PDB file of C-alpha atoms in Angstrom:
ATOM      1  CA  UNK A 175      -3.292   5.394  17.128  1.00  0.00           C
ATOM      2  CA  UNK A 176      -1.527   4.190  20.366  1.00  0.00           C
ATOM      3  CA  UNK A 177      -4.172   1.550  21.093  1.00  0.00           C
ATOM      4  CA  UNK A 178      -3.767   0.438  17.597  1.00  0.00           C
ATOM      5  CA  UNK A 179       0.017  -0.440  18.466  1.00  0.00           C
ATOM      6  CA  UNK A 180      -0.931  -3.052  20.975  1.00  0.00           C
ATOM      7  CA  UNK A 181       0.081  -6.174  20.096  1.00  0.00           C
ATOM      8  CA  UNK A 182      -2.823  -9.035  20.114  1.00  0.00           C
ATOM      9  CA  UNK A 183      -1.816 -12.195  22.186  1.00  0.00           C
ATOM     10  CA  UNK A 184      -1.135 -15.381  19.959  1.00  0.00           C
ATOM     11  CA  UNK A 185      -3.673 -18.296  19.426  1.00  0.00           C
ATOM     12  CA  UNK A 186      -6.365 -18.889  21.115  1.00  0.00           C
ATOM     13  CA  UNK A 187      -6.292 -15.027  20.075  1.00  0.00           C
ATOM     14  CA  UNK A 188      -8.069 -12.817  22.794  1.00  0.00           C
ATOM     15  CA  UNK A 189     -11.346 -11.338  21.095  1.00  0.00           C
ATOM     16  CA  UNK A 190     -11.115  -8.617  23.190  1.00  0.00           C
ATOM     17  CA  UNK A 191      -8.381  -7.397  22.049  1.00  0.00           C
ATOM     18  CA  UNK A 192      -9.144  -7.983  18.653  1.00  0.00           C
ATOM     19  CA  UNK A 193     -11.741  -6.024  18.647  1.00  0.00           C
ATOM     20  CA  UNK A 194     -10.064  -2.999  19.869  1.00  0.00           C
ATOM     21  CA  UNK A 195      -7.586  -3.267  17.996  1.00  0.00           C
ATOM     22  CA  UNK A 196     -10.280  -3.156  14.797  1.00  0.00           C
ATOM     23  CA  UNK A 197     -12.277  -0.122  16.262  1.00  0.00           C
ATOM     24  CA  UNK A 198      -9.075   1.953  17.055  1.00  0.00           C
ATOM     25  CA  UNK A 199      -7.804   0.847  13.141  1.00  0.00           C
ATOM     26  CA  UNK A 200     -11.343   1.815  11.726  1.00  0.00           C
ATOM     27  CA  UNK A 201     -11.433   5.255  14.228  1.00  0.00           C
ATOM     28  CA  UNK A 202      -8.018   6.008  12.517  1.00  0.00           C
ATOM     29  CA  UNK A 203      -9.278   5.134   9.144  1.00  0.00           C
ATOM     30  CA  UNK A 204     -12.500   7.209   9.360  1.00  0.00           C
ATOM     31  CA  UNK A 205     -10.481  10.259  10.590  1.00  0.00           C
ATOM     32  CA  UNK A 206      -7.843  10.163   7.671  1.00  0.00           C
ATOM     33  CA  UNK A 207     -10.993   9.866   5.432  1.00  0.00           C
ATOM     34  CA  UNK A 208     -12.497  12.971   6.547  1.00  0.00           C
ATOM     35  CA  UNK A 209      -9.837  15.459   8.008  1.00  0.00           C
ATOM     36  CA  UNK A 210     -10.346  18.635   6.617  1.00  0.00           C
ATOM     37  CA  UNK A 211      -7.444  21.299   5.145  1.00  0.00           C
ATOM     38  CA  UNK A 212      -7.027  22.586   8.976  1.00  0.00           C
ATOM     39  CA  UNK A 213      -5.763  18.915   9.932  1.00  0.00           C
ATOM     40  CA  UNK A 214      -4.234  18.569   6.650  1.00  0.00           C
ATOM     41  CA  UNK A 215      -1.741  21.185   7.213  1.00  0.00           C
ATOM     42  CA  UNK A 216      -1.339  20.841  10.549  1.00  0.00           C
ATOM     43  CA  UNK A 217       2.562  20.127  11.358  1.00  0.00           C
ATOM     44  CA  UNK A 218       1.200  19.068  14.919  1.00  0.00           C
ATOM     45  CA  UNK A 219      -0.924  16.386  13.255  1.00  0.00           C
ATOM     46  CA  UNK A 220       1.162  15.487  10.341  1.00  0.00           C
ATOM     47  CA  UNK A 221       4.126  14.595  13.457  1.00  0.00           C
ATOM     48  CA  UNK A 222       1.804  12.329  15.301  1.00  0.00           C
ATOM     49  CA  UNK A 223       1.015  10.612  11.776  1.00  0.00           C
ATOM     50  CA  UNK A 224       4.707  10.099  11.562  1.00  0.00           C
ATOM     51  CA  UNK A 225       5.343   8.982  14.569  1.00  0.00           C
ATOM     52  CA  UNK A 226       2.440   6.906  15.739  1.00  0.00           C
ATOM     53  CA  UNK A 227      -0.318   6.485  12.793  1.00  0.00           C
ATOM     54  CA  UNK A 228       3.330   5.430   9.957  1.00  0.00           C
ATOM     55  CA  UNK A 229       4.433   2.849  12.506  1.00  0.00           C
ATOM     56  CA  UNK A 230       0.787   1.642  13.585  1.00  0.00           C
ATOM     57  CA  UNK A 231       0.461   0.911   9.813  1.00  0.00           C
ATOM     58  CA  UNK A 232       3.505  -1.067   9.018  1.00  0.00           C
ATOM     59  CA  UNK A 233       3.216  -3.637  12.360  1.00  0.00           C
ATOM     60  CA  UNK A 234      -0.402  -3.755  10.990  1.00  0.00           C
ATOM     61  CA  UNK A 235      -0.517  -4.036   7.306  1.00  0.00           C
ATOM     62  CA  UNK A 236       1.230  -7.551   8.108  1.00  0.00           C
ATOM     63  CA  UNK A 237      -1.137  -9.308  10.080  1.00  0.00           C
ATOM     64  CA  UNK A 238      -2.744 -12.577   9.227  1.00  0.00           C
ATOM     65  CA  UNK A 239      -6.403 -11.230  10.714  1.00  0.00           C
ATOM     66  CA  UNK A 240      -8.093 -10.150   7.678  1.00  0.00           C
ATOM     67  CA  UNK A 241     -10.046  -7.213   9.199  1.00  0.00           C
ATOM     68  CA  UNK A 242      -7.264  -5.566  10.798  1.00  0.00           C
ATOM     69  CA  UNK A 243      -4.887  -6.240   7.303  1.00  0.00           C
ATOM     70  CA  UNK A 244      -7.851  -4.678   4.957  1.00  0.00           C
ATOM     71  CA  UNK A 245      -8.062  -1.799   7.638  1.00  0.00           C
ATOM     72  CA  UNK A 246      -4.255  -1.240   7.271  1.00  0.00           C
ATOM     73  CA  UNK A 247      -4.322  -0.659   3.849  1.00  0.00           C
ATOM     74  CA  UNK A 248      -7.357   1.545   3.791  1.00  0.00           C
ATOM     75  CA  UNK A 249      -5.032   4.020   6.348  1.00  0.00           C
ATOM     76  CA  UNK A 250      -2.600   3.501   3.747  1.00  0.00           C
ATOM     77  CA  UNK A 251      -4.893   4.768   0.412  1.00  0.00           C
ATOM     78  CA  UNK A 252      -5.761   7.745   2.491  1.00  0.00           C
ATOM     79  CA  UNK A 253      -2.528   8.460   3.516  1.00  0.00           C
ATOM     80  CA  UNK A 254      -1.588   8.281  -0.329  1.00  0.00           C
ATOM     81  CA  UNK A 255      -4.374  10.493  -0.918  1.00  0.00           C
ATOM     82  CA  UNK A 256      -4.296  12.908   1.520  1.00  0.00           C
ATOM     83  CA  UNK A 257      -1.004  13.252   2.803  1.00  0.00           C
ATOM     84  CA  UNK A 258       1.926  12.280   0.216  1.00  0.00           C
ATOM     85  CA  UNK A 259       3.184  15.409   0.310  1.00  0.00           C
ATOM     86  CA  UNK A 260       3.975  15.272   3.843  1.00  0.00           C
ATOM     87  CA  UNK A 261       4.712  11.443   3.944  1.00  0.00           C
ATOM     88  CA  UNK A 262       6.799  10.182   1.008  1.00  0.00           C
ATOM     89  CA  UNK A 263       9.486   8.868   2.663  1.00  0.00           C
ATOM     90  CA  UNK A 264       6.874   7.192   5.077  1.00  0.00           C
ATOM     91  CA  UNK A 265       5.002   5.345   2.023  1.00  0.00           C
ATOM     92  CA  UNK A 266       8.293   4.558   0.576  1.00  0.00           C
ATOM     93  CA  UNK A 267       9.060   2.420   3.732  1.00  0.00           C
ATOM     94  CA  UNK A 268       5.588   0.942   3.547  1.00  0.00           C
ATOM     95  CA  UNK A 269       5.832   0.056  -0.329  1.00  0.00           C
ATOM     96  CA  UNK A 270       8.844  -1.389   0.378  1.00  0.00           C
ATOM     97  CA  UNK A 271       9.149  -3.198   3.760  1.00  0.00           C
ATOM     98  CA  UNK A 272       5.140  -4.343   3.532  1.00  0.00           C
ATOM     99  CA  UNK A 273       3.452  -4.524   0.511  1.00  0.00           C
ATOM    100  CA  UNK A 274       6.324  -5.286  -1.689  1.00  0.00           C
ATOM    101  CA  UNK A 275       7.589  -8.252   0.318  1.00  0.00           C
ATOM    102  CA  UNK A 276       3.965  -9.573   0.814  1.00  0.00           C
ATOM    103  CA  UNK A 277       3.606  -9.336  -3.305  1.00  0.00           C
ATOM    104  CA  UNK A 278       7.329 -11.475  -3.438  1.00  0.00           C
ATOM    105  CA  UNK A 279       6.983 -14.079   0.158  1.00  0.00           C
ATOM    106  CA  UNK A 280       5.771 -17.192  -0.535  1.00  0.00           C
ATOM    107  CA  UNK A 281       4.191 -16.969   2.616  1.00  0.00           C
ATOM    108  CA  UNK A 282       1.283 -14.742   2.623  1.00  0.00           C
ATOM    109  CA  UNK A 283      -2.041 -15.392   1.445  1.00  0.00           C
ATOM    110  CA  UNK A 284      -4.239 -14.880  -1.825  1.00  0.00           C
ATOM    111  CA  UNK A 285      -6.085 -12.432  -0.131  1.00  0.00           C
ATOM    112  CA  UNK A 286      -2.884 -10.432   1.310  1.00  0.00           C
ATOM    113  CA  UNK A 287      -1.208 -10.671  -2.315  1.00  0.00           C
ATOM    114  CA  UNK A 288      -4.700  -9.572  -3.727  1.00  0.00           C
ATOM    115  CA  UNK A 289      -5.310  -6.613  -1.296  1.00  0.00           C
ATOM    116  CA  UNK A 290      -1.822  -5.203  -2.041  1.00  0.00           C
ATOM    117  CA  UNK A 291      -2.245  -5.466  -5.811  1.00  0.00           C
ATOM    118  CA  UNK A 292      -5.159  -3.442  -5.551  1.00  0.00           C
ATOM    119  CA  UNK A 293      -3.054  -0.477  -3.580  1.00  0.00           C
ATOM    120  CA  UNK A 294      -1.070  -0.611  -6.515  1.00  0.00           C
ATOM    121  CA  UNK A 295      -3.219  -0.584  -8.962  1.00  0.00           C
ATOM    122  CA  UNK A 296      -4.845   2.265  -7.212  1.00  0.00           C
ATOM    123  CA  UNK A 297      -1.478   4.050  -7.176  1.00  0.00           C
ATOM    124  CA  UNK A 298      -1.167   3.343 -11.334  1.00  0.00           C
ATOM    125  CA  UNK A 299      -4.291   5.409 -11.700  1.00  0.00           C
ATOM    126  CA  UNK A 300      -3.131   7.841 -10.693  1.00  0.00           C
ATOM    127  CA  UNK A 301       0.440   9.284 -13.091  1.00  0.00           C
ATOM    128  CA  UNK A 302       1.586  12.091 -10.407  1.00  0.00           C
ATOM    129  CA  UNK A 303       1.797   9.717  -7.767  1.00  0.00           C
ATOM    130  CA  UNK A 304       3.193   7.242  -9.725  1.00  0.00           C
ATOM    131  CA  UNK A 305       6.031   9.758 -11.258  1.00  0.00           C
ATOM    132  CA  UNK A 306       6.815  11.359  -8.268  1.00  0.00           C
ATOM    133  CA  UNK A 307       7.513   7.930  -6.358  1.00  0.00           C
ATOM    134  CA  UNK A 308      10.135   7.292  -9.355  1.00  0.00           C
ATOM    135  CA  UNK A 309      11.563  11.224  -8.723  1.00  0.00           C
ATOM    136  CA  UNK A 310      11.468  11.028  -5.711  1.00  0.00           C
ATOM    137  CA  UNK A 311      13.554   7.567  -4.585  1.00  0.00           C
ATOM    138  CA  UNK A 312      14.520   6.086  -7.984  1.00  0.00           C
ATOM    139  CA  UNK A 313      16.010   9.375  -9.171  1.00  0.00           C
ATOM    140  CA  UNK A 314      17.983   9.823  -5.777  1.00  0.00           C
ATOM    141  CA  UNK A 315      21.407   8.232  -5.412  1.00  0.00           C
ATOM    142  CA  UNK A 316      20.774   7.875  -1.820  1.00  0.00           C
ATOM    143  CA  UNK A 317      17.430   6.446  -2.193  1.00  0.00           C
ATOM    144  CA  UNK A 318      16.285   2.670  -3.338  1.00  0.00           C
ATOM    145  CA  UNK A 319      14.740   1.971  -6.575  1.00  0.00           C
ATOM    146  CA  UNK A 320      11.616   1.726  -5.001  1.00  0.00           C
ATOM    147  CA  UNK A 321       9.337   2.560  -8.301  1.00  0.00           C
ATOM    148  CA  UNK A 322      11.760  -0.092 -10.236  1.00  0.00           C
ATOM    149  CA  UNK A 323      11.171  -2.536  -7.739  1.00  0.00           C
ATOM    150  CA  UNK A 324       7.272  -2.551  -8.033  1.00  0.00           C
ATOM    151  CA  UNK A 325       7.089  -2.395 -12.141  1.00  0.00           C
ATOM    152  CA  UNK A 326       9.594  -5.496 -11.978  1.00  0.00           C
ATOM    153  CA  UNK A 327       7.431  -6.901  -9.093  1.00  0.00           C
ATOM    154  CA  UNK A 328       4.404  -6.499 -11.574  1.00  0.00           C
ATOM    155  CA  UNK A 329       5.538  -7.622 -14.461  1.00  0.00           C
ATOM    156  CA  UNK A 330       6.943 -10.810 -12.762  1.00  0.00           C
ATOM    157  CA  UNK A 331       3.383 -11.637 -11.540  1.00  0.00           C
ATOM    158  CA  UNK A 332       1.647 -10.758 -14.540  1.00  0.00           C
ATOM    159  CA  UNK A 333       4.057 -13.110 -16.660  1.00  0.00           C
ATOM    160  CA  UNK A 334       3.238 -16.173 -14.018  1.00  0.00           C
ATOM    161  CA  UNK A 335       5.098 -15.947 -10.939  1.00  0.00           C
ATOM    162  CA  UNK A 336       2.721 -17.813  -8.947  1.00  0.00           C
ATOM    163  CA  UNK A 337       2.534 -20.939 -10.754  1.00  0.00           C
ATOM    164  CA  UNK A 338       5.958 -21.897  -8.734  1.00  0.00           C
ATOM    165  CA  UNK A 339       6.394 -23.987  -6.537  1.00  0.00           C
ATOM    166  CA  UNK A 340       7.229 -21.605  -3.882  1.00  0.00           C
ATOM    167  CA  UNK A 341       3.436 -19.495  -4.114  1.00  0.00           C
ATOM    168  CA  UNK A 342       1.976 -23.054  -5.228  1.00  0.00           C
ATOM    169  CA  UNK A 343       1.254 -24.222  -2.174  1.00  0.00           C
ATOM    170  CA  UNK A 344      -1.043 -21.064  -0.163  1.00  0.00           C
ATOM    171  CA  UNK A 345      -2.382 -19.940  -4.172  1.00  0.00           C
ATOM    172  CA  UNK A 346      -4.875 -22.100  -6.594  1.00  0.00           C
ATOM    173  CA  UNK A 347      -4.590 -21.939 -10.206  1.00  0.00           C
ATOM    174  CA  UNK A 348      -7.539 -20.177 -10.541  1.00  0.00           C
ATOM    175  CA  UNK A 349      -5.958 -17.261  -7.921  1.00  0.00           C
ATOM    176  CA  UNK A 350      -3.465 -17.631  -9.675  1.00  0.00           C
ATOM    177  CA  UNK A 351      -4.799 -16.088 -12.692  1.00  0.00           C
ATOM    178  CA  UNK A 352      -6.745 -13.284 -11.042  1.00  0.00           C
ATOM    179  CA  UNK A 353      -3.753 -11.703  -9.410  1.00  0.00           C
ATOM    180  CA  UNK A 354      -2.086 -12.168 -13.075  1.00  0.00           C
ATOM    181  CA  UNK A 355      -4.822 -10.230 -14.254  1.00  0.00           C
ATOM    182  CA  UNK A 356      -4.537  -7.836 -11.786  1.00  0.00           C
ATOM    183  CA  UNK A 357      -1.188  -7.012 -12.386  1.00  0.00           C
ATOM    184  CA  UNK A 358      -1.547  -6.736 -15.587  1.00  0.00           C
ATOM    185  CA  UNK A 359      -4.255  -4.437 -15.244  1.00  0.00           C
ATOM    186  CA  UNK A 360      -1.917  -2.222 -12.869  1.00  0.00           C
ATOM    187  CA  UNK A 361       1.049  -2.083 -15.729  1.00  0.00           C
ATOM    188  CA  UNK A 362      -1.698  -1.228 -18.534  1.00  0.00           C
ATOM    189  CA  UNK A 363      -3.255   1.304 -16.637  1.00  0.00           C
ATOM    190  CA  UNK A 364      -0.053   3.404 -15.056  1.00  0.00           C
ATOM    191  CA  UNK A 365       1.098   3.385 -18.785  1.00  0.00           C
ATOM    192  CA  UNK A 366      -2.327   4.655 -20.269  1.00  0.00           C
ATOM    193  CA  UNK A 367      -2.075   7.370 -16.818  1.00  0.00           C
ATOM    194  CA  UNK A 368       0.948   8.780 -17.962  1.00  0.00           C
ATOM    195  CA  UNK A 369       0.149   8.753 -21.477  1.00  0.00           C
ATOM    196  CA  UNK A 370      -2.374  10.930 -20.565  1.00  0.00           C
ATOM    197  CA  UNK A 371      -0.546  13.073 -18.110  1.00  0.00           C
ATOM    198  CA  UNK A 372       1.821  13.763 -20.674  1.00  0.00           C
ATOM    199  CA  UNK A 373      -0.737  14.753 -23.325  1.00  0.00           C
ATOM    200  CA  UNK A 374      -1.929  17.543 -20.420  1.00  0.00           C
ATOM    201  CA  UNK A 375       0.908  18.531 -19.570  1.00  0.00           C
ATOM    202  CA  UNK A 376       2.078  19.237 -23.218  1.00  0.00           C
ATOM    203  CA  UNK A 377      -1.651  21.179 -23.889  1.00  0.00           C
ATOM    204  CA  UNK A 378      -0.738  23.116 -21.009  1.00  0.00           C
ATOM    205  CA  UNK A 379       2.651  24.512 -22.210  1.00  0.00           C
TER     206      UNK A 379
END
């Protein structure tokens, strides 16, 4: 996690440390992906991931190297998967401070703006996750309408937002249209999630 922190040198970048900086990401990754329950309730391990693996993600998840972003944002899936219950005001800073500014700058890339709409349409498959991200900050005075912020985000992109001037210039028309599509497909599927949440949670009663 530590080695994953240091920062790589600006252009001509050093390979070297590009490279580490990829196998420490990808030794992180691979771990998440296969802790078992021991690690998973571990309040020794779940600290560190606070501490070192949260912040390793965010200075990470906005870096213009494309192997090191895509790692990123795998940590982040298994993070979602594995340890929300432990980390949700951790992925609330992420969704906020990373992923939804790279979905609203008109500075990052297709394939930044892309990657990130996948997260999230990962996240709509899934209603719990989705629900308790809207109980858990929207629902609290104290908290930011997190949740709010990425349906509006969504819905924004799925009705055009690219085609301005500001995304215009770093996104083609045809991108354009994918990440429309994409977004769309988020919305579409959270909805049909909770639909279907609801319907077990009413069978259950």
């Amino acid at each position: 996690c530590k080695q994953s922190l240091k920062d790589v040198p600006a252009p001509p970048n050093d390979q070297r440390a590009i490279r580490s900086k990829k196998i420490s990401l990808e030794l992180v990754y691979a771990m998440l992906q296969h802790c078992g329950p021991v690690c998973r309730s571990s309040k020794v391990f779940i600290q560190v991931l606070k501490k070192v693996a949260v912040v390793s993600l965010i200075k990470n998840s906005v870096s213009s190297i494309q192997k090191i972003f895509t790692t990123s944002i795998g940590i982040f899936g298994a993070l979602l998967q594995h340890f929300k219950e432990h980390l949700r005001a951790e992925i609330g800073i992420c969704i906020e401070q990373v992923f939804l500014r790279i979905l609203e700058s008109g500075n990052s890339s297709y394939h930044h703006k892309h990657r990130v709409l996948q997260v999230f349409y990962q996240l709509c498959t899934d209603a719990t996750t989705a629900l308790e991200l809207f109980l858990n900050f929207d629902c609290d005075v104290d908290e930011k309408n997190i949740f709010e912020r990425m349906i509006d985000c969504l819905s924004k992109i799925a009705q055009g937002k690219y085609t301005s001037l500001e995304h215009s210039n770093l996104i083609q028309p045809q991108q354009e249209q994918e990440l429309k599509v994409l977004a769309l497909k988020a919305l579409v599927t959270l909805m049909g999630s909770i639909v279907e949440w609801s319907r077990r949670m009413t069978e259950e009663k």
